[in-house]
mmCIF file of N, CA and C in Angstrom:
data_model
loop_
_atom_site.group_PDB
_atom_site.id
_atom_site.type_symbol
_atom_site.label_atom_id
_atom_site.label_comp_id
_atom_site.label_asym_id
_atom_site.label_seq_id
_atom_site.Cartn_x
_atom_site.Cartn_y
_atom_site.Cartn_z
ATOM 1 N N MET A 9 -20.631 159.677 -8.783
ATOM 2 C CA MET A 9 -21.269 158.382 -8.701
ATOM 3 C C MET A 9 -21.829 158.185 -7.289
ATOM 4 N N GLN A 10 -23.055 157.733 -7.216
ATOM 5 C CA GLN A 10 -23.725 157.560 -5.934
ATOM 6 C C GLN A 10 -23.325 156.231 -5.295
ATOM 7 N N LYS A 11 -23.110 156.273 -3.980
ATOM 8 C CA LYS A 11 -22.775 155.055 -3.237
ATOM 9 C C LYS A 11 -24.013 154.191 -3.106
ATOM 10 N N ARG A 12 -23.823 152.889 -3.215
ATOM 11 C CA ARG A 12 -24.919 151.952 -3.001
ATOM 12 C C ARG A 12 -24.811 151.379 -1.600
ATOM 13 N N SER A 13 -25.936 151.282 -0.953
ATOM 14 C CA SER A 13 -25.952 150.668 0.376
ATOM 15 C C SER A 13 -25.729 149.177 0.226
ATOM 16 N N ARG A 14 -25.143 148.593 1.246
ATOM 17 C CA ARG A 14 -24.920 147.148 1.246
ATOM 18 C C ARG A 14 -25.740 146.527 2.355
ATOM 19 N N ARG A 15 -26.191 145.342 2.114
ATOM 20 C CA ARG A 15 -27.045 144.628 3.055
ATOM 21 C C ARG A 15 -26.203 144.036 4.184
ATOM 22 N N LEU A 16 -26.767 144.099 5.402
ATOM 23 C CA LEU A 16 -26.136 143.513 6.581
ATOM 24 C C LEU A 16 -27.244 142.926 7.434
ATOM 25 N N ASN A 17 -27.163 141.653 7.719
ATOM 26 C CA ASN A 17 -28.165 141.005 8.570
ATOM 27 C C ASN A 17 -27.708 141.093 10.017
ATOM 28 N N ILE A 18 -28.575 141.641 10.853
ATOM 29 C CA ILE A 18 -28.261 141.759 12.274
ATOM 30 C C ILE A 18 -29.432 141.227 13.087
ATOM 31 N N TYR A 19 -29.169 140.884 14.320
ATOM 32 C CA TYR A 19 -30.194 140.340 15.200
ATOM 33 C C TYR A 19 -30.350 141.253 16.401
ATOM 34 N N PHE A 20 -31.624 141.460 16.806
ATOM 35 C CA PHE A 20 -31.933 142.299 17.949
ATOM 36 C C PHE A 20 -32.703 141.501 18.980
ATOM 37 N N ASP A 21 -32.529 141.874 20.218
ATOM 38 C CA ASP A 21 -33.364 141.382 21.294
ATOM 39 C C ASP A 21 -34.799 141.813 20.945
ATOM 40 N N PRO A 22 -35.804 140.969 21.177
ATOM 41 C CA PRO A 22 -37.188 141.320 20.809
ATOM 42 C C PRO A 22 -37.667 142.659 21.391
ATOM 43 N N ASP A 23 -37.272 142.965 22.625
ATOM 44 C CA ASP A 23 -37.690 144.238 23.228
ATOM 45 C C ASP A 23 -37.062 145.423 22.501
ATOM 46 N N ILE A 24 -35.806 145.298 22.128
ATOM 47 C CA ILE A 24 -35.131 146.371 21.403
ATOM 48 C C ILE A 24 -35.763 146.521 20.017
ATOM 49 N N LEU A 25 -36.089 145.410 19.381
ATOM 50 C CA LEU A 25 -36.718 145.461 18.059
ATOM 51 C C LEU A 25 -38.067 146.175 18.127
ATOM 52 N N LYS A 26 -38.847 145.914 19.173
ATOM 53 C CA LYS A 26 -40.135 146.603 19.347
ATOM 54 C C LYS A 26 -39.925 148.106 19.479
ATOM 55 N N GLN A 27 -38.922 148.506 20.267
ATOM 56 C CA GLN A 27 -38.627 149.934 20.429
ATOM 57 C C GLN A 27 -38.201 150.552 19.104
ATOM 58 N N LEU A 28 -37.367 149.832 18.350
ATOM 59 C CA LEU A 28 -36.894 150.313 17.046
ATOM 60 C C LEU A 28 -38.072 150.500 16.091
ATOM 61 N N GLU A 29 -38.956 149.512 16.045
ATOM 62 C CA GLU A 29 -40.113 149.602 15.155
ATOM 63 C C GLU A 29 -41.026 150.756 15.546
ATOM 64 N N ALA A 30 -41.223 150.939 16.842
ATOM 65 C CA ALA A 30 -42.089 152.026 17.313
ATOM 66 C C ALA A 30 -41.479 153.388 16.976
ATOM 67 N N ARG A 31 -40.185 153.533 17.221
ATOM 68 C CA ARG A 31 -39.515 154.806 16.917
ATOM 69 C C ARG A 31 -39.540 155.088 15.421
ATOM 70 N N ALA A 32 -39.292 154.077 14.609
ATOM 71 C CA ALA A 32 -39.305 154.259 13.150
ATOM 72 C C ALA A 32 -40.692 154.689 12.683
ATOM 73 N N ALA A 33 -41.731 154.079 13.232
ATOM 74 C CA ALA A 33 -43.098 154.441 12.851
ATOM 75 C C ALA A 33 -43.427 155.873 13.277
ATOM 76 N N ARG A 34 -43.030 156.244 14.513
ATOM 77 C CA ARG A 34 -43.299 157.607 14.994
ATOM 78 C C ARG A 34 -42.606 158.659 14.144
ATOM 79 N N ARG A 35 -41.417 158.356 13.691
ATOM 80 C CA ARG A 35 -40.645 159.333 12.918
ATOM 81 C C ARG A 35 -40.827 159.189 11.419
ATOM 82 N N ASP A 36 -41.686 158.244 11.009
ATOM 83 C CA ASP A 36 -41.952 157.996 9.597
ATOM 84 C C ASP A 36 -40.658 157.692 8.840
ATOM 85 N N LEU A 37 -39.850 156.818 9.433
ATOM 86 C CA LEU A 37 -38.591 156.386 8.837
ATOM 87 C C LEU A 37 -38.598 154.876 8.696
ATOM 88 N N SER A 38 -37.787 154.378 7.768
ATOM 89 C CA SER A 38 -37.623 152.935 7.699
ATOM 90 C C SER A 38 -36.722 152.504 8.863
ATOM 91 N N LYS A 39 -36.825 151.244 9.237
ATOM 92 C CA LYS A 39 -35.975 150.733 10.308
ATOM 93 C C LYS A 39 -34.510 150.830 9.890
ATOM 94 N N SER A 40 -34.225 150.551 8.622
ATOM 95 C CA SER A 40 -32.844 150.626 8.142
ATOM 96 C C SER A 40 -32.279 152.034 8.282
ATOM 97 N N ALA A 41 -33.088 153.036 7.912
ATOM 98 C CA ALA A 41 -32.621 154.421 8.014
ATOM 99 C C ALA A 41 -32.357 154.802 9.462
ATOM 100 N N LEU A 42 -33.227 154.356 10.354
ATOM 101 C CA LEU A 42 -33.058 154.668 11.767
ATOM 102 C C LEU A 42 -31.804 153.998 12.334
ATOM 103 N N VAL A 43 -31.607 152.721 12.017
ATOM 104 C CA VAL A 43 -30.417 152.012 12.503
ATOM 105 C C VAL A 43 -29.156 152.633 11.914
ATOM 106 N N GLU A 44 -29.187 152.965 10.629
ATOM 107 C CA GLU A 44 -28.016 153.571 9.991
ATOM 108 C C GLU A 44 -27.650 154.889 10.671
ATOM 109 N N THR A 45 -28.654 155.700 10.968
ATOM 110 C CA THR A 45 -28.413 156.981 11.630
ATOM 111 C C THR A 45 -27.850 156.769 13.038
ATOM 112 N N ALA A 46 -28.397 155.791 13.751
ATOM 113 C CA ALA A 46 -27.921 155.514 15.112
ATOM 114 C C ALA A 46 -26.479 155.027 15.097
ATOM 115 N N VAL A 47 -26.158 154.138 14.156
ATOM 116 C CA VAL A 47 -24.785 153.633 14.058
ATOM 117 C C VAL A 47 -23.839 154.760 13.668
ATOM 118 N N LEU A 48 -24.255 155.587 12.725
ATOM 119 C CA LEU A 48 -23.418 156.727 12.325
ATOM 120 C C LEU A 48 -23.178 157.649 13.502
ATOM 121 N N SER A 49 -24.215 157.906 14.285
ATOM 122 C CA SER A 49 -24.067 158.748 15.458
ATOM 123 C C SER A 49 -23.098 158.121 16.453
ATOM 124 N N PHE A 50 -23.174 156.812 16.648
ATOM 125 C CA PHE A 50 -22.284 156.109 17.558
ATOM 126 C C PHE A 50 -20.833 156.163 17.080
ATOM 127 N N LEU A 51 -20.643 156.006 15.776
ATOM 128 C CA LEU A 51 -19.289 155.976 15.217
ATOM 129 C C LEU A 51 -18.670 157.359 15.079
ATOM 130 N N THR A 52 -19.481 158.389 15.103
ATOM 131 C CA THR A 52 -19.012 159.753 14.895
ATOM 132 C C THR A 52 -18.688 160.400 16.237
ATOM 133 N N ASP A 53 -17.467 160.875 16.351
ATOM 134 C CA ASP A 53 -17.072 161.561 17.578
ATOM 135 C C ASP A 53 -17.410 163.051 17.525
ATOM 136 N N ASP A 54 -17.602 163.544 16.344
ATOM 137 C CA ASP A 54 -17.791 164.968 16.148
ATOM 138 C C ASP A 54 -19.267 165.345 16.323
ATOM 139 N N ALA A 55 -19.545 166.270 17.209
ATOM 140 C CA ALA A 55 -20.916 166.706 17.473
ATOM 141 C C ALA A 55 -21.550 167.328 16.231
ATOM 142 N N ALA A 56 -20.754 168.024 15.427
ATOM 143 C CA ALA A 56 -21.277 168.664 14.223
ATOM 144 C C ALA A 56 -21.776 167.613 13.230
ATOM 145 N N GLU A 57 -21.071 166.499 13.137
ATOM 146 C CA GLU A 57 -21.499 165.443 12.229
ATOM 147 C C GLU A 57 -22.774 164.770 12.743
ATOM 148 N N ARG A 58 -22.902 164.621 14.054
ATOM 149 C CA ARG A 58 -24.133 164.059 14.616
ATOM 150 C C ARG A 58 -25.307 164.992 14.315
ATOM 151 N N GLN A 59 -25.056 166.289 14.466
ATOM 152 C CA GLN A 59 -26.102 167.263 14.166
ATOM 153 C C GLN A 59 -26.479 167.208 12.691
ATOM 154 N N GLU A 60 -25.495 167.037 11.840
ATOM 155 C CA GLU A 60 -25.758 166.941 10.397
ATOM 156 C C GLU A 60 -26.595 165.701 10.091
ATOM 157 N N ALA A 61 -26.298 164.591 10.745
ATOM 158 C CA ALA A 61 -27.076 163.367 10.538
ATOM 159 C C ALA A 61 -28.528 163.573 10.986
ATOM 160 N N ALA A 62 -28.709 164.217 12.122
ATOM 161 C CA ALA A 62 -30.067 164.476 12.619
ATOM 162 C C ALA A 62 -30.813 165.414 11.666
ATOM 163 N N THR A 63 -30.108 166.435 11.191
ATOM 164 C CA THR A 63 -30.720 167.372 10.253
ATOM 165 C C THR A 63 -31.086 166.665 8.951
ATOM 166 N N SER A 64 -30.219 165.792 8.504
ATOM 167 C CA SER A 64 -30.487 165.036 7.281
ATOM 168 C C SER A 64 -31.733 164.179 7.429
ATOM 169 N N ARG A 65 -31.898 163.529 8.578
ATOM 170 C CA ARG A 65 -33.096 162.721 8.820
ATOM 171 C C ARG A 65 -34.342 163.589 8.758
ATOM 172 N N ARG A 66 -34.266 164.737 9.405
ATOM 173 C CA ARG A 66 -35.433 165.629 9.414
ATOM 174 C C ARG A 66 -35.755 166.120 8.017
ATOM 175 N N LEU A 67 -34.734 166.464 7.244
ATOM 176 C CA LEU A 67 -34.962 166.926 5.872
ATOM 177 C C LEU A 67 -35.572 165.818 5.009
ATOM 178 N N ASP A 68 -35.117 164.595 5.207
ATOM 179 C CA ASP A 68 -35.698 163.469 4.467
ATOM 180 C C ASP A 68 -37.177 163.316 4.790
ATOM 181 N N ARG A 69 -37.507 163.399 6.069
ATOM 182 C CA ARG A 69 -38.908 163.283 6.481
ATOM 183 C C ARG A 69 -39.737 164.428 5.907
ATOM 184 N N MET A 70 -39.198 165.633 5.960
ATOM 185 C CA MET A 70 -39.917 166.788 5.418
ATOM 186 C C MET A 70 -40.105 166.664 3.906
ATOM 187 N N SER A 71 -39.116 166.116 3.218
ATOM 188 C CA SER A 71 -39.241 165.907 1.772
ATOM 189 C C SER A 71 -40.396 164.959 1.465
ATOM 190 N N ARG A 72 -40.523 163.895 2.241
ATOM 191 C CA ARG A 72 -41.632 162.961 2.035
ATOM 192 C C ARG A 72 -42.968 163.641 2.319
ATOM 193 N N GLN A 73 -43.005 164.465 3.369
ATOM 194 C CA GLN A 73 -44.245 165.160 3.689
ATOM 195 C C GLN A 73 -44.622 166.146 2.582
ATOM 196 N N ILE A 74 -43.644 166.856 2.046
ATOM 197 C CA ILE A 74 -43.912 167.808 0.972
ATOM 198 C C ILE A 74 -44.403 167.091 -0.273
ATOM 199 N N ALA A 75 -43.826 165.938 -0.571
ATOM 200 C CA ALA A 75 -44.288 165.159 -1.727
ATOM 201 C C ALA A 75 -45.758 164.781 -1.549
ATOM 202 N N GLY A 76 -46.139 164.407 -0.338
ATOM 203 C CA GLY A 76 -47.539 164.086 -0.067
ATOM 204 C C GLY A 76 -48.439 165.304 -0.236
ATOM 205 N N LEU A 77 -47.963 166.462 0.228
ATOM 206 C CA LEU A 77 -48.739 167.693 0.070
ATOM 207 C C LEU A 77 -48.892 168.066 -1.399
ATOM 208 N N GLU A 78 -47.835 167.899 -2.174
ATOM 209 C CA GLU A 78 -47.910 168.190 -3.606
ATOM 210 C C GLU A 78 -48.970 167.331 -4.275
ATOM 211 N N GLU A 79 -49.026 166.061 -3.903
ATOM 212 C CA GLU A 79 -50.042 165.161 -4.463
ATOM 213 C C GLU A 79 -51.438 165.620 -4.055
ATOM 214 N N ASP A 80 -51.625 165.978 -2.783
ATOM 215 C CA ASP A 80 -52.925 166.451 -2.314
ATOM 216 C C ASP A 80 -53.353 167.716 -3.056
ATOM 217 N N ILE A 81 -52.438 168.649 -3.239
ATOM 218 C CA ILE A 81 -52.757 169.901 -3.938
ATOM 219 C C ILE A 81 -53.099 169.623 -5.390
ATOM 220 N N SER A 82 -52.383 168.718 -6.010
ATOM 221 C CA SER A 82 -52.671 168.349 -7.394
ATOM 222 C C SER A 82 -54.082 167.769 -7.519
ATOM 223 N N ILE A 83 -54.451 166.902 -6.590
ATOM 224 C CA ILE A 83 -55.794 166.313 -6.598
ATOM 225 C C ILE A 83 -56.844 167.404 -6.391
ATOM 226 N N LEU A 84 -56.591 168.310 -5.454
ATOM 227 C CA LEU A 84 -57.540 169.399 -5.201
ATOM 228 C C LEU A 84 -57.713 170.295 -6.425
ATOM 229 N N ALA A 85 -56.614 170.643 -7.065
ATOM 230 C CA ALA A 85 -56.686 171.507 -8.243
ATOM 231 C C ALA A 85 -57.465 170.816 -9.361
ATOM 232 N N GLU A 86 -57.213 169.547 -9.579
ATOM 233 C CA GLU A 86 -57.918 168.805 -10.623
ATOM 234 C C GLU A 86 -59.400 168.691 -10.292
ATOM 235 N N THR A 87 -59.719 168.438 -9.031
ATOM 236 C CA THR A 87 -61.108 168.332 -8.600
ATOM 237 C C THR A 87 -61.836 169.654 -8.814
ATOM 238 N N LEU A 88 -61.228 170.736 -8.391
ATOM 239 C CA LEU A 88 -61.850 172.046 -8.543
ATOM 240 C C LEU A 88 -62.055 172.389 -10.019
ATOM 241 N N THR A 89 -61.058 172.105 -10.840
ATOM 242 C CA THR A 89 -61.161 172.383 -12.268
ATOM 243 C C THR A 89 -62.314 171.607 -12.895
ATOM 244 N N LEU A 90 -62.417 170.321 -12.587
ATOM 245 C CA LEU A 90 -63.500 169.509 -13.151
ATOM 246 C C LEU A 90 -64.865 169.992 -12.671
ATOM 247 N N PHE A 91 -64.952 170.348 -11.389
ATOM 248 C CA PHE A 91 -66.225 170.837 -10.867
ATOM 249 C C PHE A 91 -66.638 172.128 -11.566
ATOM 250 N N ILE A 92 -65.717 173.062 -11.693
ATOM 251 C CA ILE A 92 -66.045 174.344 -12.331
ATOM 252 C C ILE A 92 -66.460 174.126 -13.781
ATOM 253 N N ARG A 93 -65.726 173.287 -14.501
ATOM 254 C CA ARG A 93 -66.077 173.005 -15.899
ATOM 255 C C ARG A 93 -67.473 172.400 -15.983
ATOM 256 N N PHE A 94 -67.762 171.413 -15.121
ATOM 257 C CA PHE A 94 -69.079 170.776 -15.121
ATOM 258 C C PHE A 94 -70.165 171.797 -14.797
ATOM 259 N N TRP A 95 -69.940 172.589 -13.778
ATOM 260 C CA TRP A 95 -70.941 173.571 -13.368
ATOM 261 C C TRP A 95 -71.197 174.586 -14.475
ATOM 262 N N LEU A 96 -70.133 175.106 -15.087
ATOM 263 C CA LEU A 96 -70.297 176.124 -16.127
ATOM 264 C C LEU A 96 -70.977 175.564 -17.379
ATOM 265 N N THR A 97 -70.721 174.313 -17.691
ATOM 266 C CA THR A 97 -71.315 173.751 -18.909
ATOM 267 C C THR A 97 -72.717 173.199 -18.698
ATOM 268 N N SER A 98 -73.111 172.946 -17.456
ATOM 269 C CA SER A 98 -74.427 172.344 -17.232
ATOM 270 C C SER A 98 -75.444 173.274 -16.583
ATOM 271 N N THR A 99 -75.042 174.451 -16.161
ATOM 272 C CA THR A 99 -75.958 175.364 -15.484
ATOM 273 C C THR A 99 -76.416 176.449 -16.462
ATOM 274 N N PRO A 100 -77.686 176.447 -16.810
ATOM 275 C CA PRO A 100 -78.179 177.470 -17.737
ATOM 276 C C PRO A 100 -78.319 178.817 -17.022
ATOM 277 N N PRO A 101 -78.219 179.906 -17.773
ATOM 278 C CA PRO A 101 -78.417 181.229 -17.151
ATOM 279 C C PRO A 101 -79.867 181.380 -16.675
ATOM 280 N N LEU A 102 -80.031 182.110 -15.590
ATOM 281 C CA LEU A 102 -81.369 182.319 -15.024
ATOM 282 C C LEU A 102 -82.031 183.546 -15.657
ATOM 283 N N PRO A 103 -83.338 183.498 -15.772
ATOM 284 C CA PRO A 103 -84.038 184.713 -16.213
ATOM 285 C C PRO A 103 -83.958 185.771 -15.105
ATOM 286 N N GLU A 104 -84.052 187.008 -15.495
ATOM 287 C CA GLU A 104 -83.932 188.122 -14.550
ATOM 288 C C GLU A 104 -84.906 187.989 -13.382
ATOM 289 N N SER A 105 -86.104 187.492 -13.617
ATOM 290 C CA SER A 105 -87.119 187.394 -12.565
ATOM 291 C C SER A 105 -86.745 186.376 -11.475
ATOM 292 N N ALA A 106 -85.876 185.430 -11.779
ATOM 293 C CA ALA A 106 -85.522 184.387 -10.809
ATOM 294 C C ALA A 106 -84.196 184.658 -10.109
ATOM 295 N N ARG A 107 -83.486 185.685 -10.517
ATOM 296 C CA ARG A 107 -82.135 185.909 -9.976
ATOM 297 C C ARG A 107 -82.114 186.265 -8.488
ATOM 298 N N ALA A 108 -83.017 187.111 -8.026
ATOM 299 C CA ALA A 108 -83.033 187.504 -6.609
ATOM 300 C C ALA A 108 -83.304 186.287 -5.728
ATOM 301 N N SER A 109 -84.252 185.475 -6.135
ATOM 302 C CA SER A 109 -84.569 184.263 -5.378
ATOM 303 C C SER A 109 -83.376 183.299 -5.391
ATOM 304 N N ALA A 110 -82.733 183.166 -6.528
ATOM 305 C CA ALA A 110 -81.577 182.271 -6.649
ATOM 306 C C ALA A 110 -80.425 182.759 -5.773
ATOM 307 N N ARG A 111 -80.210 184.085 -5.728
ATOM 308 C CA ARG A 111 -79.152 184.633 -4.863
ATOM 309 C C ARG A 111 -79.422 184.302 -3.395
ATOM 310 N N ALA A 112 -80.672 184.489 -2.965
ATOM 311 C CA ALA A 112 -81.030 184.207 -1.570
ATOM 312 C C ALA A 112 -80.832 182.724 -1.262
ATOM 313 N N MET A 113 -81.278 181.865 -2.163
ATOM 314 C CA MET A 113 -81.109 180.434 -1.954
ATOM 315 C C MET A 113 -79.626 180.066 -1.975
ATOM 316 N N GLY A 114 -78.874 180.693 -2.860
ATOM 317 C CA GLY A 114 -77.434 180.436 -2.938
ATOM 318 C C GLY A 114 -76.729 180.812 -1.646
ATOM 319 N N LEU A 115 -77.082 181.967 -1.073
ATOM 320 C CA LEU A 115 -76.483 182.376 0.201
ATOM 321 C C LEU A 115 -76.823 181.393 1.313
ATOM 322 N N GLU A 116 -78.074 180.942 1.334
ATOM 323 C CA GLU A 116 -78.500 179.975 2.346
ATOM 324 C C GLU A 116 -77.741 178.653 2.187
ATOM 325 N N ARG A 117 -77.616 178.186 0.961
ATOM 326 C CA ARG A 117 -76.892 176.938 0.711
ATOM 327 C C ARG A 117 -75.406 177.092 1.027
ATOM 328 N N PHE A 118 -74.845 178.280 0.741
ATOM 329 C CA PHE A 118 -73.432 178.514 1.034
ATOM 330 C C PHE A 118 -73.190 178.489 2.538
ATOM 331 N N GLU A 119 -74.101 179.074 3.314
ATOM 332 C CA GLU A 119 -73.981 179.026 4.773
ATOM 333 C C GLU A 119 -74.029 177.580 5.265
ATOM 334 N N GLY A 120 -74.905 176.774 4.672
ATOM 335 C CA GLY A 120 -74.965 175.354 5.019
ATOM 336 C C GLY A 120 -73.657 174.650 4.676
ATOM 337 N N PHE A 121 -73.084 175.000 3.540
ATOM 338 C CA PHE A 121 -71.789 174.438 3.136
ATOM 339 C C PHE A 121 -70.711 174.804 4.150
ATOM 340 N N LEU A 122 -70.659 176.082 4.555
ATOM 341 C CA LEU A 122 -69.648 176.516 5.519
ATOM 342 C C LEU A 122 -69.814 175.805 6.863
ATOM 343 N N THR A 123 -71.061 175.613 7.285
ATOM 344 C CA THR A 123 -71.312 174.896 8.540
ATOM 345 C C THR A 123 -70.811 173.456 8.446
ATOM 346 N N ALA A 124 -71.109 172.805 7.325
ATOM 347 C CA ALA A 124 -70.644 171.425 7.135
ATOM 348 C C ALA A 124 -69.113 171.373 7.089
ATOM 349 N N LEU A 125 -68.505 172.353 6.441
ATOM 350 C CA LEU A 125 -67.042 172.409 6.360
ATOM 351 C C LEU A 125 -66.428 172.605 7.744
ATOM 352 N N GLU A 126 -66.993 173.503 8.531
ATOM 353 C CA GLU A 126 -66.491 173.727 9.892
ATOM 354 C C GLU A 126 -66.573 172.452 10.723
ATOM 355 N N ARG A 127 -67.702 171.732 10.625
ATOM 356 C CA ARG A 127 -67.853 170.464 11.356
ATOM 357 C C ARG A 127 -66.794 169.464 10.915
ATOM 358 N N ARG A 128 -66.585 169.380 9.617
ATOM 359 C CA ARG A 128 -65.628 168.419 9.053
ATOM 360 C C ARG A 128 -64.212 168.742 9.517
ATOM 361 N N LEU A 129 -63.842 170.018 9.483
ATOM 362 C CA LEU A 129 -62.505 170.422 9.912
ATOM 363 C C LEU A 129 -62.304 170.188 11.403
ATOM 364 N N ALA A 130 -63.368 170.344 12.177
ATOM 365 C CA ALA A 130 -63.276 170.140 13.627
ATOM 366 C C ALA A 130 -63.001 168.676 13.972
ATOM 367 N N THR A 131 -63.468 167.745 13.141
ATOM 368 C CA THR A 131 -63.251 166.323 13.430
ATOM 369 C C THR A 131 -61.821 165.895 13.110
ATOM 370 N N GLY A 132 -61.129 166.643 12.269
ATOM 371 C CA GLY A 132 -59.762 166.289 11.908
ATOM 372 C C GLY A 132 -59.678 165.303 10.765
ATOM 373 N N ASP A 133 -60.799 164.737 10.343
ATOM 374 C CA ASP A 133 -60.774 163.807 9.214
ATOM 375 C C ASP A 133 -60.862 164.619 7.932
ATOM 376 N N ARG A 134 -60.126 164.207 6.943
ATOM 377 C CA ARG A 134 -60.101 164.932 5.687
ATOM 378 C C ARG A 134 -60.557 164.033 4.549
ATOM 379 N N PHE A 135 -61.148 164.660 3.550
ATOM 380 C CA PHE A 135 -61.686 163.923 2.409
ATOM 381 C C PHE A 135 -60.626 163.072 1.722
ATOM 382 N N LEU A 136 -59.453 163.634 1.478
ATOM 383 C CA LEU A 136 -58.435 162.878 0.746
ATOM 384 C C LEU A 136 -57.981 161.654 1.534
ATOM 385 N N ARG A 137 -57.837 161.775 2.851
ATOM 386 C CA ARG A 137 -57.478 160.610 3.663
ATOM 387 C C ARG A 137 -58.599 159.581 3.638
ATOM 388 N N GLU A 138 -59.838 160.071 3.772
ATOM 389 C CA GLU A 138 -60.988 159.174 3.749
ATOM 390 C C GLU A 138 -61.077 158.472 2.392
ATOM 391 N N ARG A 139 -60.863 159.210 1.342
ATOM 392 C CA ARG A 139 -60.911 158.644 -0.012
ATOM 393 C C ARG A 139 -59.812 157.602 -0.199
ATOM 394 N N SER A 140 -58.618 157.882 0.297
ATOM 395 C CA SER A 140 -57.515 156.928 0.200
ATOM 396 C C SER A 140 -57.851 155.633 0.931
ATOM 397 N N ARG A 141 -58.488 155.752 2.106
ATOM 398 C CA ARG A 141 -58.893 154.548 2.850
ATOM 399 C C ARG A 141 -59.926 153.753 2.069
ATOM 400 N N ASP A 142 -60.883 154.463 1.434
ATOM 401 C CA ASP A 142 -61.904 153.780 0.637
ATOM 402 C C ASP A 142 -61.282 153.021 -0.527
ATOM 403 N N ILE A 143 -60.351 153.654 -1.201
ATOM 404 C CA ILE A 143 -59.688 153.016 -2.345
ATOM 405 C C ILE A 143 -58.892 151.803 -1.882
ATOM 406 N N ALA A 144 -58.159 151.951 -0.788
ATOM 407 C CA ALA A 144 -57.367 150.829 -0.258
ATOM 408 C C ALA A 144 -58.277 149.676 0.143
ATOM 409 N N ALA A 145 -59.417 149.985 0.743
ATOM 410 C CA ALA A 145 -60.351 148.934 1.155
ATOM 411 C C ALA A 145 -60.916 148.209 -0.064
ATOM 412 N N ARG A 146 -61.266 148.961 -1.108
ATOM 413 C CA ARG A 146 -61.783 148.330 -2.332
ATOM 414 C C ARG A 146 -60.719 147.457 -2.982
ATOM 415 N N GLN A 147 -59.480 147.948 -3.010
ATOM 416 C CA GLN A 147 -58.397 147.167 -3.609
ATOM 417 C C GLN A 147 -58.144 145.908 -2.786
ATOM 418 N N GLY A 148 -58.185 146.030 -1.468
ATOM 419 C CA GLY A 148 -57.990 144.864 -0.607
ATOM 420 C C GLY A 148 -59.107 143.848 -0.810
ATOM 421 N N ALA A 149 -60.332 144.332 -0.965
ATOM 422 C CA ALA A 149 -61.455 143.427 -1.190
ATOM 423 C C ALA A 149 -61.326 142.749 -2.556
ATOM 424 N N ALA A 150 -60.902 143.493 -3.560
ATOM 425 C CA ALA A 150 -60.722 142.916 -4.897
ATOM 426 C C ALA A 150 -59.597 141.901 -4.906
ATOM 427 N N ASP A 151 -58.530 142.170 -4.148
ATOM 428 C CA ASP A 151 -57.400 141.236 -4.086
ATOM 429 C C ASP A 151 -57.781 139.937 -3.404
ATOM 430 N N SER A 152 -58.712 140.000 -2.455
ATOM 431 C CA SER A 152 -59.077 138.799 -1.706
ATOM 432 C C SER A 152 -60.321 138.119 -2.264
ATOM 433 N N ASP A 153 -60.931 138.672 -3.323
ATOM 434 C CA ASP A 153 -62.145 138.111 -3.912
ATOM 435 C C ASP A 153 -61.790 136.862 -4.727
ATOM 436 N N PRO A 154 -62.266 135.682 -4.308
ATOM 437 C CA PRO A 154 -61.906 134.443 -5.013
ATOM 438 C C PRO A 154 -62.605 134.298 -6.365
ATOM 439 N N THR A 155 -63.624 135.117 -6.639
ATOM 440 C CA THR A 155 -64.336 135.004 -7.914
ATOM 441 C C THR A 155 -63.590 135.668 -9.051
ATOM 442 N N GLU A 156 -62.585 136.460 -8.736
ATOM 443 C CA GLU A 156 -61.841 137.171 -9.797
ATOM 444 C C GLU A 156 -60.678 136.360 -10.281
#
């Protein structure tokens, strides 16, 4: 049977609360998880148990990161599958006389694609993050639209 956490209301000095919030954000942890880990570390005299608590925090963070990666990979696989299906069903075969020209144009377009990809990767912005921001912005606009 899994233990249930119990609620405890505590008060912090505003400066300490700011530090707690900043640390939690940097480590991608909830404030409760960070405080719980700190209290456990304080109450634990054994260095091995402190190390275990730190390792547990890191594993939790890595689990969340892996879940995000799994979602990104799933989206990429679905996108690629739909694109390939669309391309294969909508692109007619070329006559033999046009194939050499099409190959040359394809190579030129592929080089342009690679150049655009290199530029995009150099900026550090990614399509999935950009898309998530667009969706969040649309949802925020829809939530605040008084006509709906």
